[in-house]
Amino acid sequence: MILLIHKNGAVIRVIDLENNRLIDNTMKKPIDALFYMANKYKERLLVWCQDSLESSFNIEGLKESFYLKNMMLSYSQNQYLPKQIGYVDGAPFLKVGKKVKYPTWFMSSQIGAIHASQLLKFKKQINLNESFDFVLNSIAKIGISKGLFCYSEPRLINDISSNNEEKASIYQLFKFVKFHYKGVWSFLLLINFIINERRIPLLPFLRTIFIKKINPSLNFDLELIKEELISVNSTVDIIIPTLGRKEHVYNFLTDLSNQSQIPNQVIIVEQNGDTNSKSDLGFISNKTWAFKIIHKFIHQTGACNARNLALEHVSSDYVFFADDDIRVKPSFIETTLKTMNRLRFQAVTLSCLRENDIKKLDKTMQWIAFGSGCSFVKRSCLKDMLFDMKYEFGFGEDIDFGMQLRNKGTDVIYLPEPEIIHIKAPIGGFRSKINYPWNNDVLQPKPSPTVMLNKLENTTKWQLLGYKTTLFLQFYKSQNIKNPIKYLSRYKKQWRVSEIWANKLKEMEK
């Protein structure tokens, strides 16, 4: 482990923590020194720390948290980039939970770490003439979409409350946006400043207008710092909510029976709103299965309620949240659990496409969503967690569940393999028209109140305002009012109606 201490933008000293010896260094800029050390010690972990925080550096916390080479960790109470970055970025990586290890590309020069072999991949991909904080955030922003796992990790430091932090200017914000987002987002950033803050940062916009986006071709392999022999015989329970799909449930159960690793139990929650109806799944009791089946037949419809009911019965190491119309290969469970155990993943969402769909994403990476019908989660991470009933029959319950996991310190990882085949049976979704309480309103809410609720609960103020602007522009072409002034007036009213209903939903008990 190589520790670089810096102060006021200059390197103070570099220490080899294996022998506590000083390393000769002629580089004055911290980022230059990091790349120099990375080239010299290609298989070492590089750590940077401000001089005033050296005594608070928690080396044991770093060792516990940093176990993959393709990782980048940092921690700070605040962030380098202005919060207005939320105007152009709606991902869950911006509303960072500071008390847990949280997935984010926000990095800080205060303290952080990256493996030398991974840092070297960026040497010719970024502009090293920018400030240390700018470059660190740039590395993480590029890397997180390429397979570099980036986190805010409070265990790096014992006390950080009294330290000063560099802050990016509005000009640096526009420059960052031009480097890392499509060109149109720089214009939208300007528009949001004008609309939401009554500010016109025209000069920063114009000064960065000819900057081109950075989009390097990078690849990060999943490689442990220290390979460990794992002989854990993990068990898994499978949750299947279903409504009127007996053929597909039977086919999925058959696939589970043919697994190289048989699930511990399968929990099926069958729903039918007709109080006089009977179960369609007679084959559950008429056939001998290789696993225990817990079958609940209820007359209350809704996937949130069904999954919550199933969660009461889980007892295995992992839970597979499954749709009722999917197919999997015989090695599916065994392969997934081995990958999760080896790489210490606690929650994964797997590729779930129709048979003839083209897979566009083929790398393991931190995921912005959570698939409520194609995800494995370690049971210990699900303590006190439920699908929020406020989203029942609406949209966003899976996004909200993913945010609950992240806020508890559980990252959601996308796995391209093994694949799930999604049949997407024609009978599914909302089987009958839902009578929402706002259906009879003269002025219909926009967006849907459950979407608004999700934005209010799980995004920053600036992300919400940026979404408001983007939604306005997206729907302008599809609505009947072509007079932009009239459309704006109506849109504002619809947005307000959505906020009112979202706040009413907010008052509901989980």
Coordinates of C-alpha atoms in Angstrom, one line a residue, residues 35 45 48 66 68-74 93 101-107 113-122 126 135-152 216 218-223 225 345 361 363-367 411-414:
F35 CA 0.4 8.0 -12.0
L45 CA -2.9 -0.1 -3.8
W48 CA -4.2 9.6 -1.2
F66 CA -11.1 -2.7 -0.7
L68 CA -11.5 -6.0 -5.7
K69 CA -8.9 -4.5 -8.0
N70 CA -11.5 -2.8 -10.0
M71 CA -12.5 -0.5 -7.2
M72 CA -12.2 3.1 -6.3
L73 CA -13.0 4.4 -2.9
S74 CA -13.2 7.9 -1.4
F93 CA -25.4 7.8 -7.4
K101 CA -20.6 2.4 1.8
Y102 CA -22.6 3.9 -1.0
P103 CA -22.2 3.6 -4.8
T104 CA -21.2 6.9 -6.3
W105 CA -18.7 8.5 -8.7
F106 CA -18.4 11.5 -6.4
M107 CA -14.7 11.4 -5.4
A113 CA -7.8 4.7 -2.9
I114 CA -7.5 3.0 -6.2
H115 CA -5.4 0.0 -7.4
A116 CA -2.4 1.0 -9.5
S117 CA -3.3 -1.3 -12.4
Q118 CA -6.7 0.3 -12.7
L119 CA -5.4 3.9 -12.5
L120 CA -3.0 3.3 -15.4
K121 CA -5.9 2.6 -17.7
F122 CA -6.8 6.3 -17.5
I126 CA -8.2 12.1 -19.3
V135 CA -9.5 14.5 -12.3
L136 CA -10.6 12.1 -9.5
N137 CA -14.3 12.7 -10.3
S138 CA -13.6 12.4 -14.0
I139 CA -11.9 9.0 -13.5
A140 CA -14.8 7.7 -11.4
K141 CA -17.4 9.1 -13.8
I142 CA -15.8 7.4 -16.8
G143 CA -15.0 4.2 -14.8
I144 CA -18.4 3.5 -13.2
S145 CA -20.0 3.0 -16.6
K146 CA -17.2 0.7 -17.8
G147 CA -17.0 -1.6 -14.8
L148 CA -15.0 0.3 -12.2
F149 CA -16.8 -0.1 -8.8
C150 CA -16.8 3.4 -7.1
Y151 CA -17.9 4.1 -3.6
S152 CA -18.1 6.6 -0.8
P216 CA -12.7 6.0 -23.9
L218 CA -12.0 0.8 -21.2
N219 CA -12.4 -2.6 -19.7
F220 CA -12.3 -3.7 -16.1
D221 CA -11.9 -7.3 -15.1
L222 CA -13.4 -8.7 -11.9
E223 CA -10.3 -9.6 -9.9
I225 CA -7.0 -8.4 -4.4
F345 CA -21.9 -9.3 -4.1
L361 CA -24.9 -4.6 -21.9
K363 CA -20.2 -6.2 -18.6
T364 CA -20.6 -6.5 -14.8
M365 CA -21.1 -3.1 -13.3
Q366 CA -22.9 -1.1 -10.6
W367 CA -26.5 -0.8 -11.6
D411 CA -24.9 -2.1 -3.7
V412 CA -26.9 -3.5 -6.7
I413 CA -24.7 -5.1 -9.3
Y414 CA -25.7 -6.0 -12.8

